[in-house]
Amino acid sequence: MSKTSKIKFFALLLCTMITMICCTGKAYAAGIINTQSAPEEIVAISAKQIEFTDGIARITTGGRYILSGEHEGQILIEATRRDLVQLILDGATLNNPNGQAIFAPRSLGVELILADGTVNNISDGVYKDEENNAAIFIQHDLIISGTGVLNVTGNYHHGIRTQDFLTINGGTFQITAAGDALRGRDGVIINDGTFTLKAEGDGIQSNNDSNPEYGYITINGGTFDIRASDDGIQGETNVTINGGNFQITAADDGITSNGPVLITGGDINIANCYEGIEGLNVTITGGNISINARDDGINARDGNAVTDFRGRPMMRGPVNPDIYVRITGGTINVNARGDGIDSNNNIFLEGGTLLVSGPSMGMEGAVDLDGVFLITGGKLVTAGSVLNVSRQSTQPFLYVTFNQQFPAGVNIEIRDAKNNTLLNYAALTSFRISAFTSPDFIIGETYSVFINNQKTTDVTLGSVITSSGGNNTMGRGGFNDFNFRGDIPSPGDFRNMPGFPGDIPSPGDRGGRRMEPPSTRL
């Protein structure tokens, strides 16, 4: 866009805002769609009230339009691929019993602005359109901003759906859908807002599997109450959560992707799910996370691999180095009927606090993996078994088998010789085996294990791995002391993954041979 054109555009935009304020008596946040890539011909026009003819309001040119009052019918945005349309919802109730309530089959971009202090209701009916099946359907990009309330009912299928990117910058949303509540095929970016999502499909979904740069979900903030009959949050290529407050109940997975899942912050409570957090790899650098799962709490696996009934790969071959769980910070509390933490390859504990209640016997464990468990920092307490701890770990690890089964609810505690509490955890399941690690552990020092404030044993840490009590070879509840088997190939440079906050510092030299966990450039 030339300098002259830019001046004309912003002059017209200013006129539009002044006209809108004068005509309506209200000031709306500008929230203009990014016009850097827009053709020079696109200009803003004065805000207009939307008028319906035979139940359809046709918008044929770009600009700002205001919808208020009660209407039955459809807003059909027939502007061209060269047009940007802003639709101000100013206390509007719109229901279309015969199709989409808001439908934009080709416009370059649409922005919905939720006027301050208003409540807006959008709903569709039952209709035969398998392709454009949402109460609000936008073929290309949709941005939602403002501070008002938007209630959406997707009676036919989805609530809000875009074929390109869905970006939400604010507002209060109550969405009920027969399909997915929020769906952006190429990507979903949420920066703020309050969301109550009830979906027969996924709560939030991005499903583009044809381009590795698309199909992602990035959430930087907001408050979410998600109840889904499928997945709570499902991003095909990756999911990044940098902040927000989440309450998730899902019939399937709480947070899932066929690619990486990265959590850097936020308060996440997955109260009920099949599996809690699932991805090709799962990296947690911060946040407070609570998971209650009917199967695995956190699971790293290749979603495209052929697996057995337990999710293990059927075809044995070279292990995919991109499969791992890595924890460098945050507080994670897992209650799982299956494995608490499960990886089809390796697990890295470098920081944070990991509390896991899972099985001690049978085919499951509190920490279960096919590779090795490398511990270089962080805190760990389990009610349940742990497998394959590496001798190349640099932080001492303690494994205790008790002479009895303890019930759920008892308190597990580790104290040092001065009676200082180093680790403390209220078990969420019954258990006979516990595992511990802490940055305060020192080889050669003696520590005491307490159950409900009663000492059960004293243990001196004799080496980087110490086991105590019982029969430590008892099936999958037993203990296996594995050396780390070779260097881990880097999974590649994923620095362009949307939402990643930057590189995580290298864990450094592992003593003798340098042990590098997977690259953290996601």
Short mmCIF file of C-alpha atoms in Angstrom, two decimals, residues 42-465:
data_model
loop_
_atom_site.label_atom_id
_atom_site.label_comp_id
_atom_site.label_asym_id
_atom_site.label_seq_id
_atom_site.Cartn_x
_atom_site.Cartn_y
_atom_site.Cartn_z
CA ILE A 42 -10.41 -1.90 0.58
CA VAL A 43 -11.68 1.15 2.43
CA ALA A 44 -13.85 1.64 5.51
CA ILE A 45 -17.35 3.01 5.10
CA SER A 46 -19.74 4.65 7.54
CA ALA A 47 -21.41 2.31 10.02
CA LYS A 48 -24.79 1.11 8.80
CA GLN A 49 -27.76 -0.50 10.50
CA ILE A 50 -28.43 -3.95 9.07
CA GLU A 51 -31.78 -4.35 7.32
CA PHE A 52 -33.53 -7.66 6.65
CA THR A 53 -35.45 -8.46 3.47
CA ASP A 54 -37.40 -11.73 3.38
CA GLY A 55 -35.43 -12.96 6.38
CA ILE A 56 -32.00 -12.31 4.88
CA ALA A 57 -29.70 -9.36 5.44
CA ARG A 58 -27.17 -9.24 2.62
CA ILE A 59 -23.86 -7.47 3.17
CA THR A 60 -22.23 -6.96 -0.21
CA THR A 61 -19.40 -4.54 0.54
CA GLY A 62 -16.73 -4.17 3.20
CA GLY A 63 -17.19 -1.84 6.17
CA ARG A 64 -18.89 -1.62 9.55
CA TYR A 65 -22.43 -2.80 10.22
CA ILE A 66 -24.51 -2.72 13.41
CA LEU A 67 -26.97 -5.45 14.42
CA SER A 68 -29.42 -4.88 17.27
CA GLY A 69 -32.91 -6.02 18.21
CA GLU A 70 -34.61 -9.37 17.57
CA HIS A 71 -34.56 -10.98 14.13
CA GLU A 72 -35.39 -14.31 12.52
CA GLY A 73 -33.30 -15.08 9.50
CA GLN A 74 -29.70 -14.90 8.34
CA ILE A 75 -26.93 -12.37 7.96
CA LEU A 76 -25.37 -13.33 4.65
CA ILE A 77 -22.02 -11.67 4.07
CA GLU A 78 -21.62 -11.70 0.29
CA ALA A 79 -18.69 -9.31 0.20
CA THR A 80 -15.82 -10.45 -1.98
CA ARG A 81 -12.43 -11.93 -1.15
CA ARG A 82 -11.14 -8.35 -1.30
CA ASP A 83 -13.45 -7.10 1.47
CA LEU A 84 -13.17 -6.83 5.23
CA VAL A 85 -16.42 -6.73 7.19
CA GLN A 86 -16.91 -5.59 10.79
CA LEU A 87 -20.17 -6.64 12.42
CA ILE A 88 -21.03 -4.85 15.68
CA LEU A 89 -23.38 -6.89 17.87
CA ASP A 90 -25.26 -4.30 19.92
CA GLY A 91 -27.84 -6.25 21.93
CA ALA A 92 -28.88 -8.55 19.09
CA THR A 93 -30.93 -11.75 19.08
CA LEU A 94 -30.69 -13.61 15.78
CA ASN A 95 -32.13 -17.05 15.06
CA ASN A 96 -32.20 -18.76 11.68
CA PRO A 97 -34.29 -21.93 11.80
CA ASN A 98 -33.30 -22.81 8.22
CA GLY A 99 -29.52 -22.46 8.27
CA GLN A 100 -26.53 -20.59 9.56
CA ALA A 101 -27.35 -17.43 11.48
CA ILE A 102 -24.21 -15.59 10.33
CA PHE A 103 -22.69 -16.91 7.11
CA ALA A 104 -19.66 -15.52 5.24
CA PRO A 105 -18.78 -17.87 2.35
CA ARG A 106 -15.98 -15.82 0.77
CA SER A 107 -15.05 -12.51 2.45
CA LEU A 108 -11.39 -11.85 3.13
CA GLY A 109 -12.06 -11.46 6.85
CA VAL A 110 -14.84 -10.81 9.34
CA GLU A 111 -14.66 -9.22 12.78
CA LEU A 112 -17.40 -9.50 15.37
CA ILE A 113 -17.31 -6.68 17.93
CA LEU A 114 -19.30 -7.34 21.12
CA ALA A 115 -20.50 -3.94 22.27
CA ASP A 116 -19.84 -3.09 25.91
CA GLY A 117 -22.69 -3.93 28.27
CA THR A 118 -24.72 -5.88 25.70
CA VAL A 119 -26.00 -9.46 25.56
CA ASN A 120 -26.19 -11.03 22.10
CA ASN A 121 -27.85 -14.33 21.18
CA ILE A 122 -27.09 -16.24 17.99
CA SER A 123 -28.64 -19.61 17.07
CA ASP A 124 -29.36 -21.82 14.08
CA GLY A 125 -31.87 -24.55 13.33
CA VAL A 126 -31.77 -27.95 11.66
CA TYR A 127 -30.80 -27.77 7.99
CA LYS A 128 -29.06 -29.83 5.32
CA ASP A 129 -25.62 -28.33 4.78
CA GLU A 130 -22.84 -30.72 5.75
CA GLU A 131 -20.11 -28.32 4.64
CA ASN A 132 -21.14 -25.02 6.24
CA ASN A 133 -22.53 -26.47 9.45
CA ALA A 134 -22.29 -23.88 12.22
CA ALA A 135 -24.45 -21.19 13.76
CA ILE A 136 -21.64 -18.76 12.86
CA PHE A 137 -19.73 -19.97 9.80
CA ILE A 138 -16.89 -17.90 8.31
CA GLN A 139 -15.05 -19.30 5.31
CA HIS A 140 -11.86 -17.37 5.98
CA ASP A 141 -10.60 -15.47 9.06
CA LEU A 142 -12.73 -14.41 12.02
CA ILE A 143 -11.68 -12.09 14.85
CA ILE A 144 -13.91 -11.57 17.89
CA SER A 145 -13.27 -8.65 20.23
CA GLY A 146 -15.09 -6.39 22.66
CA THR A 147 -16.43 -6.79 26.19
CA GLY A 148 -20.04 -7.82 25.61
CA VAL A 149 -21.71 -11.22 25.97
CA LEU A 150 -22.17 -13.65 23.09
CA ASN A 151 -24.48 -16.65 23.53
CA VAL A 152 -24.32 -19.14 20.67
CA THR A 153 -26.42 -22.26 20.17
CA GLY A 154 -25.34 -24.61 17.40
CA ASN A 155 -28.45 -26.75 17.15
CA TYR A 156 -27.40 -28.39 13.91
CA HIS A 157 -23.69 -28.95 14.52
CA HIS A 158 -20.92 -26.48 15.48
CA GLY A 159 -21.19 -23.25 17.43
CA ILE A 160 -18.55 -20.98 15.83
CA ARG A 161 -16.53 -22.32 12.91
CA THR A 162 -13.95 -20.87 10.53
CA GLN A 163 -12.13 -22.54 7.69
CA ASP A 164 -9.05 -20.39 8.27
CA PHE A 165 -8.12 -18.76 11.60
CA LEU A 166 -10.30 -18.00 14.61
CA THR A 167 -8.89 -15.31 16.92
CA ILE A 168 -10.64 -14.22 20.13
CA ASN A 169 -9.38 -11.18 22.02
CA GLY A 170 -12.10 -10.73 24.62
CA GLY A 171 -15.75 -11.05 25.53
CA THR A 172 -17.96 -13.43 27.51
CA PHE A 173 -19.09 -16.56 25.66
CA GLN A 174 -21.69 -19.18 26.41
CA ILE A 175 -21.71 -21.72 23.61
CA THR A 176 -23.76 -24.90 23.35
CA ALA A 177 -23.20 -27.05 20.27
CA ALA A 178 -24.28 -30.37 18.81
CA GLY A 179 -20.74 -30.55 17.41
CA ASP A 180 -17.67 -28.52 18.40
CA ALA A 181 -18.14 -25.31 20.37
CA LEU A 182 -15.19 -23.39 18.84
CA ARG A 183 -13.49 -24.59 15.68
CA GLY A 184 -10.84 -22.92 13.52
CA ARG A 185 -9.58 -25.30 10.87
CA ASP A 186 -6.21 -23.62 10.30
CA GLY A 187 -5.77 -22.34 13.84
CA VAL A 188 -7.36 -21.02 17.02
CA ILE A 189 -5.73 -18.18 18.98
CA ILE A 190 -7.36 -17.04 22.23
CA ASN A 191 -5.86 -14.08 24.07
CA ASP A 192 -8.60 -13.36 26.61
CA GLY A 193 -12.25 -13.89 27.41
CA THR A 194 -14.60 -15.87 29.61
CA PHE A 195 -15.85 -19.11 28.06
CA THR A 196 -18.55 -21.58 29.06
CA LEU A 197 -18.45 -24.29 26.38
CA LYS A 198 -20.78 -27.27 26.25
CA ALA A 199 -20.16 -29.47 23.21
CA GLU A 200 -21.26 -32.84 21.93
CA GLY A 201 -17.97 -32.82 20.03
CA ASP A 202 -14.79 -31.00 21.09
CA GLY A 203 -14.77 -27.89 23.22
CA ILE A 204 -12.05 -26.19 21.12
CA GLN A 205 -10.72 -27.75 17.94
CA SER A 206 -8.30 -27.04 15.09
CA ASN A 207 -8.17 -29.90 12.61
CA ASN A 208 -6.04 -29.01 9.58
CA ASP A 209 -3.83 -32.08 9.06
CA SER A 210 -2.61 -31.22 5.57
CA ASN A 211 -0.14 -28.46 6.52
CA PRO A 212 2.24 -28.79 9.51
CA GLU A 213 2.16 -25.01 10.04
CA TYR A 214 -1.61 -25.05 10.58
CA GLY A 215 -3.98 -27.02 12.77
CA TYR A 216 -2.74 -25.46 16.02
CA ILE A 217 -4.31 -23.98 19.15
CA THR A 218 -2.60 -21.24 21.18
CA ILE A 219 -4.21 -19.93 24.38
CA ASN A 220 -2.57 -16.99 26.13
CA GLY A 221 -5.26 -16.21 28.71
CA GLY A 222 -8.92 -16.36 29.62
CA THR A 223 -11.24 -18.34 31.86
CA PHE A 224 -12.64 -21.61 30.52
CA ASP A 225 -15.35 -24.00 31.69
CA ILE A 226 -15.35 -26.78 29.07
CA ARG A 227 -17.69 -29.78 29.06
CA ALA A 228 -17.18 -31.94 26.00
CA SER A 229 -18.50 -35.28 24.85
CA ASP A 230 -15.24 -35.78 22.95
CA ASP A 231 -12.00 -33.85 23.65
CA GLY A 232 -11.79 -30.69 25.71
CA ILE A 233 -9.06 -29.04 23.59
CA GLN A 234 -7.85 -30.74 20.40
CA GLY A 235 -5.20 -29.26 18.10
CA GLU A 236 -4.12 -31.45 15.20
CA THR A 237 -0.50 -30.26 14.92
CA ASN A 238 0.16 -28.70 18.34
CA VAL A 239 -1.39 -27.12 21.41
CA THR A 240 0.26 -24.31 23.38
CA ILE A 241 -1.13 -22.96 26.65
CA ASN A 242 0.67 -19.92 28.06
CA GLY A 243 -1.93 -18.88 30.62
CA GLY A 244 -5.57 -18.99 31.63
CA ASN A 245 -7.85 -20.70 34.10
CA PHE A 246 -9.32 -24.01 32.90
CA GLN A 247 -12.01 -26.35 34.22
CA ILE A 248 -12.28 -29.27 31.79
CA THR A 249 -14.56 -32.30 31.78
CA ALA A 250 -14.25 -34.51 28.70
CA ALA A 251 -15.51 -37.94 27.72
CA ASP A 252 -12.24 -38.48 25.84
CA ASP A 253 -9.04 -36.46 26.31
CA GLY A 254 -8.71 -33.20 28.23
CA ILE A 255 -5.97 -31.66 26.05
CA THR A 256 -4.68 -33.54 23.02
CA SER A 257 -2.65 -33.25 19.83
CA ASN A 258 -0.96 -35.49 17.29
CA GLY A 259 2.01 -33.13 17.64
CA PRO A 260 3.61 -31.34 20.61
CA VAL A 261 1.71 -30.08 23.64
CA LEU A 262 3.42 -27.20 25.46
CA ILE A 263 2.21 -25.71 28.73
CA THR A 264 4.10 -22.71 30.10
CA GLY A 265 1.54 -21.40 32.60
CA GLY A 266 -2.05 -21.28 33.73
CA ASP A 267 -4.29 -23.07 36.23
CA ILE A 268 -5.57 -26.25 34.59
CA ASN A 269 -8.01 -28.61 36.29
CA ILE A 270 -8.99 -31.60 34.16
CA ALA A 271 -11.59 -32.94 36.56
CA ASN A 272 -12.76 -35.94 34.54
CA CYS A 273 -11.43 -37.42 31.32
CA TYR A 274 -10.24 -40.59 29.64
CA GLU A 275 -6.67 -39.31 29.23
CA GLY A 276 -5.59 -35.96 30.62
CA ILE A 277 -2.86 -34.44 28.43
CA GLU A 278 -1.79 -36.33 25.32
CA GLY A 279 0.62 -35.51 22.51
CA LEU A 280 3.55 -36.70 20.45
CA ASN A 281 5.51 -35.01 23.22
CA VAL A 282 4.35 -33.10 26.29
CA THR A 283 6.50 -30.28 27.71
CA ILE A 284 5.49 -28.49 30.91
CA THR A 285 7.54 -25.48 32.01
CA GLY A 286 5.07 -23.86 34.42
CA GLY A 287 1.51 -23.66 35.67
CA ASN A 288 -0.64 -25.52 38.18
CA ILE A 289 -2.11 -28.69 36.68
CA SER A 290 -4.51 -31.20 38.22
CA ILE A 291 -5.66 -34.31 36.32
CA ASN A 292 -8.20 -36.99 37.19
CA ALA A 293 -8.08 -39.63 34.42
CA ARG A 294 -9.79 -42.92 33.77
CA ASP A 295 -6.70 -44.06 31.85
CA ASP A 296 -3.36 -42.22 31.54
CA GLY A 297 -2.84 -38.82 33.14
CA ILE A 298 -0.12 -37.58 30.77
CA ASN A 299 0.71 -39.60 27.66
CA ALA A 300 3.41 -39.16 24.98
CA ARG A 301 2.82 -41.30 21.92
CA ASP A 302 2.77 -41.35 18.13
CA GLY A 303 -0.89 -40.83 17.34
CA ASN A 304 -0.41 -42.27 13.84
CA ALA A 305 1.27 -45.49 14.97
CA VAL A 306 -0.50 -48.86 15.03
CA THR A 307 -0.91 -49.78 18.69
CA ASP A 308 -2.19 -52.60 20.87
CA PHE A 309 -5.04 -52.34 23.36
CA ARG A 310 -2.76 -50.54 25.84
CA GLY A 311 -1.57 -47.97 23.30
CA ARG A 312 1.84 -49.60 22.80
CA PRO A 313 3.29 -49.64 19.25
CA MET A 314 2.58 -52.94 17.49
CA MET A 315 5.49 -52.66 15.05
CA ARG A 316 8.87 -52.55 16.77
CA GLY A 317 11.50 -50.53 14.96
CA PRO A 318 13.53 -47.34 15.44
CA VAL A 319 12.06 -45.33 18.31
CA ASN A 320 10.80 -41.89 17.37
CA PRO A 321 13.00 -39.47 19.37
CA ASP A 322 10.24 -36.87 19.26
CA ILE A 323 8.20 -38.95 21.73
CA TYR A 324 8.84 -37.80 25.30
CA VAL A 325 7.44 -36.14 28.41
CA ARG A 326 9.55 -33.26 29.71
CA ILE A 327 8.88 -31.34 32.92
CA THR A 328 11.00 -28.33 33.84
CA GLY A 329 8.61 -26.37 36.07
CA GLY A 330 5.10 -26.05 37.41
CA THR A 331 3.12 -28.18 39.84
CA ILE A 332 1.41 -31.28 38.45
CA ASN A 333 -0.94 -33.50 40.47
CA VAL A 334 -2.15 -36.63 38.67
CA ASN A 335 -4.73 -39.22 39.73
CA ALA A 336 -4.97 -42.01 37.14
CA ARG A 337 -6.53 -45.43 36.89
CA GLY A 338 -4.10 -46.23 34.10
CA ASP A 339 -0.54 -44.90 34.04
CA GLY A 340 -0.04 -41.59 35.81
CA ILE A 341 2.70 -40.52 33.39
CA ASP A 342 3.18 -42.69 30.31
CA SER A 343 5.68 -42.32 27.48
CA ASN A 344 6.26 -44.62 24.53
CA ASN A 345 9.85 -43.42 24.73
CA ASN A 346 11.56 -41.26 27.39
CA ILE A 347 10.67 -39.02 30.35
CA PHE A 348 12.75 -36.08 31.60
CA LEU A 349 12.26 -34.49 35.02
CA GLU A 350 14.33 -31.30 35.31
CA GLY A 351 12.28 -29.09 37.62
CA GLY A 352 8.85 -28.41 39.04
CA THR A 353 6.82 -30.64 41.36
CA LEU A 354 5.31 -33.89 40.11
CA LEU A 355 2.78 -35.69 42.35
CA VAL A 356 1.33 -38.91 40.94
CA SER A 357 -1.22 -41.40 42.22
CA GLY A 358 -1.42 -44.46 40.01
CA PRO A 359 -1.34 -48.26 40.20
CA SER A 360 1.43 -50.19 41.95
CA MET A 361 0.68 -53.56 40.41
CA GLY A 362 -0.49 -55.18 37.18
CA MET A 363 -0.06 -53.59 33.76
CA GLU A 364 -0.02 -49.95 34.89
CA GLY A 365 2.18 -47.70 37.02
CA ALA A 366 2.45 -44.22 38.46
CA VAL A 367 5.29 -43.57 35.98
CA ASP A 368 5.50 -45.98 33.04
CA LEU A 369 7.61 -45.74 29.91
CA ASP A 370 9.28 -47.72 27.14
CA GLY A 371 12.53 -45.72 27.23
CA VAL A 372 14.27 -44.35 30.31
CA PHE A 373 13.47 -41.86 33.06
CA LEU A 374 16.25 -39.25 33.38
CA ILE A 375 16.07 -37.14 36.56
CA THR A 376 18.18 -33.99 36.82
CA GLY A 377 15.98 -31.80 39.03
CA GLY A 378 12.50 -31.22 40.39
CA LYS A 379 10.43 -32.96 43.05
CA LEU A 380 8.61 -36.27 42.68
CA VAL A 381 6.32 -38.23 45.00
CA THR A 382 4.28 -41.19 43.79
CA ALA A 383 1.67 -43.48 45.19
CA GLY A 384 2.51 -46.26 42.75
CA SER A 385 5.41 -47.76 40.84
CA VAL A 386 8.08 -46.12 38.70
CA LEU A 387 10.05 -47.85 35.93
CA ASN A 388 13.39 -47.49 34.20
CA VAL A 389 15.16 -44.74 36.14
CA SER A 390 18.49 -43.97 34.48
CA ARG A 391 21.80 -44.34 36.36
CA GLN A 392 22.87 -41.23 34.47
CA SER A 393 20.37 -39.20 36.49
CA THR A 394 22.18 -36.49 38.45
CA GLN A 395 19.64 -36.13 41.28
CA PRO A 396 19.19 -38.97 43.81
CA PHE A 397 16.10 -41.15 43.48
CA LEU A 398 14.51 -43.26 46.24
CA TYR A 399 12.17 -46.20 45.66
CA VAL A 400 10.33 -47.73 48.60
CA THR A 401 8.21 -50.90 48.75
CA PHE A 402 6.11 -51.02 51.92
CA ASN A 403 5.14 -54.18 53.79
CA GLN A 404 1.44 -53.34 53.49
CA GLN A 405 -1.09 -51.71 51.19
CA PHE A 406 -2.04 -48.20 52.27
CA PRO A 407 -5.47 -46.76 51.41
CA ALA A 408 -6.16 -43.59 49.45
CA GLY A 409 -6.06 -40.46 51.56
CA VAL A 410 -3.00 -41.22 53.67
CA ASN A 411 -0.22 -38.65 53.81
CA ILE A 412 3.23 -39.60 52.48
CA GLU A 413 6.16 -37.60 53.83
CA ILE A 414 9.96 -37.55 53.59
CA ARG A 415 11.96 -35.89 56.38
CA ASP A 416 15.68 -35.29 56.68
CA ALA A 417 17.87 -36.04 59.73
CA LYS A 418 16.84 -32.71 61.30
CA ASN A 419 13.16 -33.62 60.97
CA ASN A 420 12.59 -31.07 58.19
CA THR A 421 9.88 -32.05 55.73
CA LEU A 422 11.31 -32.25 52.21
CA LEU A 423 8.39 -33.94 50.41
CA ASN A 424 4.73 -34.20 51.36
CA TYR A 425 1.78 -35.70 49.45
CA ALA A 426 -1.75 -36.91 50.21
CA ALA A 427 -2.19 -40.06 48.10
CA LEU A 428 -5.26 -40.14 45.87
CA THR A 429 -5.19 -43.93 45.37
CA SER A 430 -4.26 -46.96 47.45
CA PHE A 431 -0.61 -47.98 47.10
CA ARG A 432 2.19 -50.25 48.28
CA ILE A 433 5.04 -48.59 46.40
CA SER A 434 6.27 -44.99 46.45
CA ALA A 435 9.06 -43.15 44.65
CA PHE A 436 10.77 -39.90 45.63
CA THR A 437 13.27 -37.37 44.38
CA SER A 438 14.16 -33.88 45.59
CA PRO A 439 16.88 -31.28 44.91
CA ASP A 440 17.54 -31.50 48.68
CA PHE A 441 18.53 -35.19 48.51
CA ILE A 442 22.22 -35.83 49.23
CA ILE A 443 23.93 -39.15 48.64
CA GLY A 444 25.17 -40.55 51.96
CA GLU A 445 22.47 -38.81 54.00
CA THR A 446 19.67 -40.66 55.83
CA TYR A 447 16.00 -39.83 55.31
CA SER A 448 12.85 -41.01 57.03
CA VAL A 449 9.60 -42.09 55.40
CA PHE A 450 6.41 -41.21 57.28
CA ILE A 451 2.84 -42.37 56.62
CA ASN A 452 0.22 -40.28 58.42
CA ASN A 453 2.92 -38.86 60.67
CA GLN A 454 4.14 -42.34 61.66
CA LYS A 455 7.68 -43.34 60.68
CA THR A 456 7.83 -46.49 58.55
CA THR A 457 11.52 -46.66 57.69
CA ASP A 458 14.88 -44.87 57.59
CA VAL A 459 16.82 -45.01 54.33
CA THR A 460 20.37 -43.95 53.57
CA LEU A 461 20.90 -42.88 49.98
CA GLY A 462 23.77 -45.09 48.87
CA SER A 463 23.97 -43.94 45.25
CA VAL A 464 22.00 -41.98 42.67
CA ILE A 465 19.38 -44.76 42.82
#
